[in-house]
Coordinates of C-alpha atoms in Angstrom, one line a residue:
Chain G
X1 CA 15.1 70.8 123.8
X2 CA 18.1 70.6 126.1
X3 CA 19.3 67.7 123.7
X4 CA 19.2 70.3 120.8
X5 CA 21.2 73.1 123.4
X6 CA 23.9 70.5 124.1
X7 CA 24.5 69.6 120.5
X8 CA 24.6 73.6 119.9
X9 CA 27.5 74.1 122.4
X10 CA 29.0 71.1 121.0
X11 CA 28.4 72.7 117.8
X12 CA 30.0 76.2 118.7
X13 CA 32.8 74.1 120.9
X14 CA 33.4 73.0 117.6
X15 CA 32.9 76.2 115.7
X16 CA 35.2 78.2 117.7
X17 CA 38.0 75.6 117.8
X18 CA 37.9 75.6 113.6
X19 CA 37.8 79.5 113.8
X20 CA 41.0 79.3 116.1
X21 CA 42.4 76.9 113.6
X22 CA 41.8 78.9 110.8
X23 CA 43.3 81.9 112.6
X24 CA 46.4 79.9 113.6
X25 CA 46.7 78.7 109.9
X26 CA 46.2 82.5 108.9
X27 CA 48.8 83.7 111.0
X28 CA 50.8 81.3 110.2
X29 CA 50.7 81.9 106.4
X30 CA 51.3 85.8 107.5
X31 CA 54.5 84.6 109.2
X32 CA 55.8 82.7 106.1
X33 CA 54.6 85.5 103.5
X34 CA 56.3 88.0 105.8
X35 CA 59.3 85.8 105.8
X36 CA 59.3 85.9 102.0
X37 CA 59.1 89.9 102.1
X38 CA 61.9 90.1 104.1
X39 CA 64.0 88.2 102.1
X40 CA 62.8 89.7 98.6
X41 CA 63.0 93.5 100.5
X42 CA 66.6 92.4 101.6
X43 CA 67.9 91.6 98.2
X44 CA 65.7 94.0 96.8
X45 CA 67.7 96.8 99.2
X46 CA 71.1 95.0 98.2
X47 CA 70.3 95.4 94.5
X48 CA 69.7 98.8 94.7
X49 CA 72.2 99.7 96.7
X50 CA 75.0 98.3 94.3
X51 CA 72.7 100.1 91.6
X52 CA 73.3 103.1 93.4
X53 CA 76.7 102.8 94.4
X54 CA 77.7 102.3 90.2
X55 CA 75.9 105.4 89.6
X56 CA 77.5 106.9 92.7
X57 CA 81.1 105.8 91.3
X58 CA 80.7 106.8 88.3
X59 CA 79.1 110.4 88.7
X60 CA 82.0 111.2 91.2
X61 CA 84.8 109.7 88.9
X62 CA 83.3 111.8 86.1
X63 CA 85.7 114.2 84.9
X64 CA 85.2 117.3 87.3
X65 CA 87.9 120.0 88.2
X66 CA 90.5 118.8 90.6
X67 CA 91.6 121.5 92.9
X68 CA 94.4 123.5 91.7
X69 CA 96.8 125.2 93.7
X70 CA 99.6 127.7 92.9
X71 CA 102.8 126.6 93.9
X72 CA 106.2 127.9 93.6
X73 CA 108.5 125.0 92.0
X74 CA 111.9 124.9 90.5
X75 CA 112.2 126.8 87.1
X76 CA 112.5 123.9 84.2
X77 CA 116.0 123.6 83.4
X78 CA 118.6 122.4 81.4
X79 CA 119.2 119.7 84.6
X80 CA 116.0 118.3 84.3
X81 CA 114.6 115.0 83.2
X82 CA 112.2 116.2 80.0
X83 CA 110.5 114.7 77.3
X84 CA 108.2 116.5 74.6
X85 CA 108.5 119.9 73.0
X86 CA 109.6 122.5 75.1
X87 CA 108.3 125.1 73.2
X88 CA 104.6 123.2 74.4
X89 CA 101.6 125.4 75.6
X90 CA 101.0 122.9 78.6
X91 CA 104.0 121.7 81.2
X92 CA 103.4 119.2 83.2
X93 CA 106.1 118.2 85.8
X94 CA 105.8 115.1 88.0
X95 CA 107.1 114.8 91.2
X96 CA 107.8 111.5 91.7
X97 CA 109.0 108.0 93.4
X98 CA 109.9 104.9 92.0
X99 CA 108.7 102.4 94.3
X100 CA 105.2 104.3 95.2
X101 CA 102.8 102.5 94.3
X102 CA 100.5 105.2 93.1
X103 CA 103.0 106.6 91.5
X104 CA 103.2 102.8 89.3
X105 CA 99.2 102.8 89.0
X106 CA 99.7 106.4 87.8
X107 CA 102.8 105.4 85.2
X108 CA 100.4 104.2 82.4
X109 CA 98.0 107.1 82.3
X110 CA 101.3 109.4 82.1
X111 CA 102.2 107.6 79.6
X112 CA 99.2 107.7 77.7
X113 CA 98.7 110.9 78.0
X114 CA 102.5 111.7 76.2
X115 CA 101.4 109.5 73.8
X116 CA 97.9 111.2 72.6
X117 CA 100.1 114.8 73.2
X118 CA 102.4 114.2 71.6
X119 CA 104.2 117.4 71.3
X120 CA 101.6 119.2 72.5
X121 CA 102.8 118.7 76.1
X122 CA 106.1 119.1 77.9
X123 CA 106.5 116.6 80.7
X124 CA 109.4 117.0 83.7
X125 CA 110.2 113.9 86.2
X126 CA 111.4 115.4 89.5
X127 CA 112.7 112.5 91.9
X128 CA 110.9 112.5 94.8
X129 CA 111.9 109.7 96.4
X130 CA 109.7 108.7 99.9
X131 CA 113.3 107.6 101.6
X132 CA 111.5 107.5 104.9
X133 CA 109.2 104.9 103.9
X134 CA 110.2 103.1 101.2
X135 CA 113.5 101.6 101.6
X136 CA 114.5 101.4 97.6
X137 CA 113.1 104.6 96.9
X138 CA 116.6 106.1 97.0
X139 CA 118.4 103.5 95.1
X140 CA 116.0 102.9 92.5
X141 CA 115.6 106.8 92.0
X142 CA 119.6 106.5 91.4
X143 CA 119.1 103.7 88.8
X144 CA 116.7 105.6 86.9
X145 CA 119.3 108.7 86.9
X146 CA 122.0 106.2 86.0
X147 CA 119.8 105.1 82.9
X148 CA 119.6 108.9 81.8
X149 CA 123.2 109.2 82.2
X150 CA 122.6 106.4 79.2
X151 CA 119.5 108.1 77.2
X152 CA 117.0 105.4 78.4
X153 CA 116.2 107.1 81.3
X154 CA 112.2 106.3 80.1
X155 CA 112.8 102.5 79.4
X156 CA 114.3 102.2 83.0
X157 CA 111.3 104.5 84.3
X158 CA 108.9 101.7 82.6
X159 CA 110.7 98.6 83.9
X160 CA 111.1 100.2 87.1
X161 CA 107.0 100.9 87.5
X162 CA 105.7 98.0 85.8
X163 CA 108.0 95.4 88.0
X164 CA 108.1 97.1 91.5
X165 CA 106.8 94.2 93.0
X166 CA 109.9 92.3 91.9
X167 CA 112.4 94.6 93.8
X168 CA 110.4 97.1 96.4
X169 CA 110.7 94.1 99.3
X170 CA 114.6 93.6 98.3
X171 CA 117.4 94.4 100.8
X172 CA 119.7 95.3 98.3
X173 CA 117.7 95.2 94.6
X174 CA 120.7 96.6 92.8
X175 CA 121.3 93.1 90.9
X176 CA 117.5 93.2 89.9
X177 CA 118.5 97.0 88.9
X178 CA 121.5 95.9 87.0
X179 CA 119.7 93.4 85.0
X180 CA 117.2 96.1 83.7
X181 CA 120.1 97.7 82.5
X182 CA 121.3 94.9 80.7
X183 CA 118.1 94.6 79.0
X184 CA 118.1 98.1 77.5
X185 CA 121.9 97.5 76.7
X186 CA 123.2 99.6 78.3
X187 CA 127.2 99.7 79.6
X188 CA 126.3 98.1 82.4
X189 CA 130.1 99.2 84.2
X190 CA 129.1 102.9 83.5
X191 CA 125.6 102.3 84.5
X192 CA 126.6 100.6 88.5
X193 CA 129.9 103.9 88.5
X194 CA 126.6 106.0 87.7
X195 CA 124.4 104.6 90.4
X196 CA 126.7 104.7 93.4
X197 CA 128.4 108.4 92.2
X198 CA 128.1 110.9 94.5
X199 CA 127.0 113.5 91.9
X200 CA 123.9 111.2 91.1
X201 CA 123.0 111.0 94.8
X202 CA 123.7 114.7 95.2
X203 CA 121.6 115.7 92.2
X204 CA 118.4 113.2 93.9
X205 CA 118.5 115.0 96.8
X206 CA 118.8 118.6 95.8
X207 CA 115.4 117.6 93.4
X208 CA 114.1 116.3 96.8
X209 CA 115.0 119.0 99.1
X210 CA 113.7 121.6 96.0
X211 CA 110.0 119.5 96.3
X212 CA 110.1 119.9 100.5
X213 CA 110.9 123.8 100.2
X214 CA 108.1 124.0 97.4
X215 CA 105.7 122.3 99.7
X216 CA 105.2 119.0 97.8
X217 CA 104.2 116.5 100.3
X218 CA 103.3 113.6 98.4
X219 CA 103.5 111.2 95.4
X220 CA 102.9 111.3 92.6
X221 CA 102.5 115.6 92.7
X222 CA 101.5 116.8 89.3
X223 CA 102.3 120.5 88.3
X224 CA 100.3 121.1 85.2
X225 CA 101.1 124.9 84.5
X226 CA 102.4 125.8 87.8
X227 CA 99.4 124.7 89.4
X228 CA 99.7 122.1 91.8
X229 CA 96.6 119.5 90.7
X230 CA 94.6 117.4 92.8
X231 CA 95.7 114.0 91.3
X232 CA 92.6 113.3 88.8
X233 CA 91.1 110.3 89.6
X234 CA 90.9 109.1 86.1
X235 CA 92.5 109.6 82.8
X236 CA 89.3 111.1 81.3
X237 CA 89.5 113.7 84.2
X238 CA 93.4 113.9 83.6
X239 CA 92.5 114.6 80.1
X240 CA 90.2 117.3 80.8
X241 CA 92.4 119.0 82.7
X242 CA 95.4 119.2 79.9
X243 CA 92.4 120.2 77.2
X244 CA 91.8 123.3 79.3
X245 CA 95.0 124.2 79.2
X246 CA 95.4 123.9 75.7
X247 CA 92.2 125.6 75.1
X248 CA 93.2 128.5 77.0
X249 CA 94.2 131.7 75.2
Chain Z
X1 CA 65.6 86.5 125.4
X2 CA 64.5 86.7 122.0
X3 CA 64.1 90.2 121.5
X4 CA 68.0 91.2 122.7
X5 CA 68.4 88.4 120.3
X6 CA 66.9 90.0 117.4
X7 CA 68.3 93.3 118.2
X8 CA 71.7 91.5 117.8
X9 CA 71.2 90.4 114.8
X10 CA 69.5 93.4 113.3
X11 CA 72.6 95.2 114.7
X12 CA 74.5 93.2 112.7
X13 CA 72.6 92.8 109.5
X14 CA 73.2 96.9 109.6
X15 CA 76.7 96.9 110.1
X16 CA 76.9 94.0 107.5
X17 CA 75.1 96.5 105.2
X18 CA 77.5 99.3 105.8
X19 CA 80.4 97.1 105.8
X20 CA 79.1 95.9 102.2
X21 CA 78.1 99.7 100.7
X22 CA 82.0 100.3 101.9
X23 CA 83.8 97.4 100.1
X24 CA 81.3 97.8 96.9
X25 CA 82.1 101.1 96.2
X26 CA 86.1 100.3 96.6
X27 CA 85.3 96.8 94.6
X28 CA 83.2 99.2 91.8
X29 CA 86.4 101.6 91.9
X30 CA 88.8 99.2 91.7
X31 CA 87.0 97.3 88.2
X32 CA 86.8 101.2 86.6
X33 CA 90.0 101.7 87.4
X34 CA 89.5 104.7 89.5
X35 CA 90.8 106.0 92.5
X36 CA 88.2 106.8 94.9
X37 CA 88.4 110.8 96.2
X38 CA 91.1 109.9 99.4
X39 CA 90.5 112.9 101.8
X40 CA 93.6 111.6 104.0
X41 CA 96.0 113.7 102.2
X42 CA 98.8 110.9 101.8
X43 CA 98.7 107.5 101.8
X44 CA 95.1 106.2 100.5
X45 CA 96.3 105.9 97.1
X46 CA 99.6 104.2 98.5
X47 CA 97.2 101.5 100.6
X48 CA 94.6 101.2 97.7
X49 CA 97.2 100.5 95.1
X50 CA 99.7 98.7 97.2
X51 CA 100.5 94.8 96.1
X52 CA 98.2 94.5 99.3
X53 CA 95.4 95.5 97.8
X54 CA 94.8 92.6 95.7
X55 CA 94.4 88.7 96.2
X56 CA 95.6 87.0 93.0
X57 CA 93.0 88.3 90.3
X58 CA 90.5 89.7 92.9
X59 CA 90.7 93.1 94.7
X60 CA 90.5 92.5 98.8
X61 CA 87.3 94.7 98.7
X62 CA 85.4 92.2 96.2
X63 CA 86.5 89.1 99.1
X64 CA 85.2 92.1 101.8
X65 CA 81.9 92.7 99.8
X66 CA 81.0 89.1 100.0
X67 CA 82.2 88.6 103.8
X68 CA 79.5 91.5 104.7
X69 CA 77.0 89.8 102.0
X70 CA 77.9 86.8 104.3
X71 CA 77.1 88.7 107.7
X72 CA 73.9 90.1 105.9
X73 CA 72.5 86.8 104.6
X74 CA 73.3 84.9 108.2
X75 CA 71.4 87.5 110.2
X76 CA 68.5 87.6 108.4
X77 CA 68.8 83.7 108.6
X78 CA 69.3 84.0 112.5
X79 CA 66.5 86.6 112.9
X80 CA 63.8 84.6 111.0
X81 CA 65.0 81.1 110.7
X82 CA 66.9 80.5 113.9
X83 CA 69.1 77.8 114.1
X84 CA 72.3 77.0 116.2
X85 CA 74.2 76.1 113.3
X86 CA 73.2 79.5 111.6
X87 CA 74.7 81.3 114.5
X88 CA 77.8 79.5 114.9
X89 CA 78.2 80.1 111.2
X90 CA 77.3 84.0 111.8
X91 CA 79.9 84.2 114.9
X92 CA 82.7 82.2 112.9
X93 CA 82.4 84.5 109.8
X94 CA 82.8 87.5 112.1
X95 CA 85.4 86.2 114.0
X96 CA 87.6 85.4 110.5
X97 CA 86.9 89.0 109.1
X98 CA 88.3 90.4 112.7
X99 CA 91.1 88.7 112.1
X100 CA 91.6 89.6 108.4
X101 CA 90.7 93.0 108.6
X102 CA 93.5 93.4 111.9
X103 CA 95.8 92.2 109.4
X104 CA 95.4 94.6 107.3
X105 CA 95.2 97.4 109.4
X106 CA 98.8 96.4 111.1
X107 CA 100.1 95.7 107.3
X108 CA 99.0 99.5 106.8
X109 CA 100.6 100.4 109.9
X110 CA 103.6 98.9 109.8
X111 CA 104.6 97.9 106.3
X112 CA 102.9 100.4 104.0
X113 CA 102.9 103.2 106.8
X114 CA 100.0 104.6 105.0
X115 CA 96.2 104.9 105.5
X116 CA 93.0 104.9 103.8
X117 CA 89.6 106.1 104.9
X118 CA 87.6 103.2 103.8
X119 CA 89.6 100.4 104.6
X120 CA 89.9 102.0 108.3
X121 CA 86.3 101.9 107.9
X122 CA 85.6 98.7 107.0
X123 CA 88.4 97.8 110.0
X124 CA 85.9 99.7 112.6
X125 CA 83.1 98.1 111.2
X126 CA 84.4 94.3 111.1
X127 CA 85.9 95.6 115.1
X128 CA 82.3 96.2 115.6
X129 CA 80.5 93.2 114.2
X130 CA 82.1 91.4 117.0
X131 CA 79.9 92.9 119.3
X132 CA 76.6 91.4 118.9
X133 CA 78.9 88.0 117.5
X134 CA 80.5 87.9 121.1
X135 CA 77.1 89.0 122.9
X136 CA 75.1 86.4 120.8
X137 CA 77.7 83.5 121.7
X138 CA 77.0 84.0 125.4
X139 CA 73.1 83.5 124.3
X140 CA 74.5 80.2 122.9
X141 CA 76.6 79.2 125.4
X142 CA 73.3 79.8 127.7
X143 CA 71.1 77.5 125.6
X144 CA 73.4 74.6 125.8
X145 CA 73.7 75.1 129.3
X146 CA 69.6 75.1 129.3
X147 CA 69.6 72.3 127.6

């Protein structure tokens, strides 16, 4: 009898010990699975997120109405840089600044835009250059007025945008300046007299002290219609915007 | 002990998180070729286009993404896996992206003299990843001195 009680203690001594085991394994296996969750919920959450953030990006880039303000620039005149048909239903004039960089990541989607126009648009290039904080903003503003002394005011425009990196950092870029002008064959002697004239300097800064009266603040400014635009952050939303112009009555 | 550590960690798996939401929507922006809405009036689209802005082929926000993927993956690692090496790893990669992002936010203010929102953000965010990195050292330096 008290044999058969001792082996039963034994027995639960025994019984309890595997249960603990079993509970220690248990909770153990919880830990790891949990582990696992974790991890999967983490790059789960990181998925989605990017998910989200594409559909985010592109819902807000999506061609909506920039803000449009009404702002009193200089009438278009016979002074001014143009290219297009005058006669167009939609103006669009740019205030701009050579060695701004958004005014470079802006240059091809001007560009394409006067290309699917055509001469359904009538595009203005006000010099605007940023002298306070870009050091060749002057001088490369007088190249580009130099070049149009020349007719290749847009080819100097072009190579002046798409190779700002070369000459922005430059103490004195006006060889790298010169060189463009060589390329586009032009006389280079009238081209440097142009550059340094006084009535090229004059005519940069009357453009720039026009923009500060206006109110323009910033590069690039784009005046589509006499509206000042909040610059569109795509060229389908650029698009948009010149299509209700020309859709207008 | 271990639950300020966990806390640090957590804390820094979040920030990790924001960090990464930040550089992946200027990463996304940057491969659409889009210029994210800048409510500073000038100078977001100066900083976000500048030559700055990219690191041979890849933007600077795709190298930021993974940085806070980095942070994200190394404090989950030291919250559930803990190791000293994990740690050291987690406090080095924090310490680097200090020192990258206060680069770039001197390079904004004294050679592009412009700003943008959500680098400044992911500069706060990196500033504040040091925090738990810094707290979670001292817990380091402690063990060894345990030991």
């Amino acid at each position: 009898m008290a044999e058969t009680q001792k082996l039963t203690k034994k027995e639960k001594k025994v019984l309890r010990k595997q249960e603990w085991q079993d509970k220690l394994a248990q909770e153990q296996k919880n830990q790891r699975l949990k582990k696992i969750g974790i991890w999967i919920g983490a790059i789960a959450i990181i998925i989605a997120s990017v998910g989200g953030l594409i559909l985010f990006a592109t819902s807000s880039s999506s061609p909506t109405t920039p803000t449009q303000t009404s702002i009193n620039v200089k009438p278009i005149s016979s002074t001014d840089v143009t290219r297009g048909n005058k006669n167009a239903k939609v103006t669009l004039i740019e205030y701009s600044d050579f060695q701004c960089p958004a005014c470079a990541a802006f240059h091809p989607l001007v560009n394409q835009l006067l290309s699917d126009y055509g001469n359904k648009i009538y595009f203005v290039y006000r010099f605007f250059p940023l002298t306070n904080i870009h050091q060749n903003a002057m001088i490369s503003a007088q190249a580009g007025y130099a070049a149009y002394k020349q007719g290749k005011f847009w080819e100097m425009g072009d190579l002046l945008f798409n190779n700002q990196n070369d000459w922005a950092d430059l103490s004195d870029p006006t060889s790298v300046f010169v060189g463009y002008a060589q390329k586009l064959n032009l006389d280079v002697n009238k081209f440097k007299e142009d550059m340094n004239s006084d009535q090229t300097k004059n005519f940069i800064r009357s453009e720039q002290d026009e923009g500060n009266n206006a109110g323009i603040t910033y590069t690039p400014s784009f005046i589509l219609n006499g509206k000042l635009i909040s610059n569109p952050t795509s060229y389908d939303a650029f698009k948009q915007l010149i299509d209700n112009e020309l859709n207008k009555k | 002990m271990n639950l300020i550590r966990n806390n640090l960690f957590q804390l820094s798996a979040v920030l990790g998180f924001l960090g990464f939401l930040d550089s992946t929507y200027l990463t996304i922006m940057h491969y659409r070729n889009v210029l994210p809405p800048c409510t500073l009036k000038t100078g977001c689209e100066t900083v976000l286009t500048s030559t700055y802005s990219t690191v041979g082929p890849f933007p600077l926000a795709l190298l930021g993404s993974i940085f806070y993927l980095a942070v994200i993956f190394l404090s989950i690692l030291c919250l559930f896996h803990y190791k000293r090496l994990y740690l050291r790893s987690l406090v080095f990669t924090v310490f680097v992206g200090f020192i990258v992002s206060l680069q770039l936010l001197l390079l904004q203010i004294f050679v592009i003299h412009a700003f943008c929102q959500y680098c400044l953000l992911s500069e706060l965010i990196s500033a504040l990843l040091l925090l738990p990195a810094i707290l979670s050292k001292d817990l380091l330096i402690d063990k060894v001195k345990e030991k």
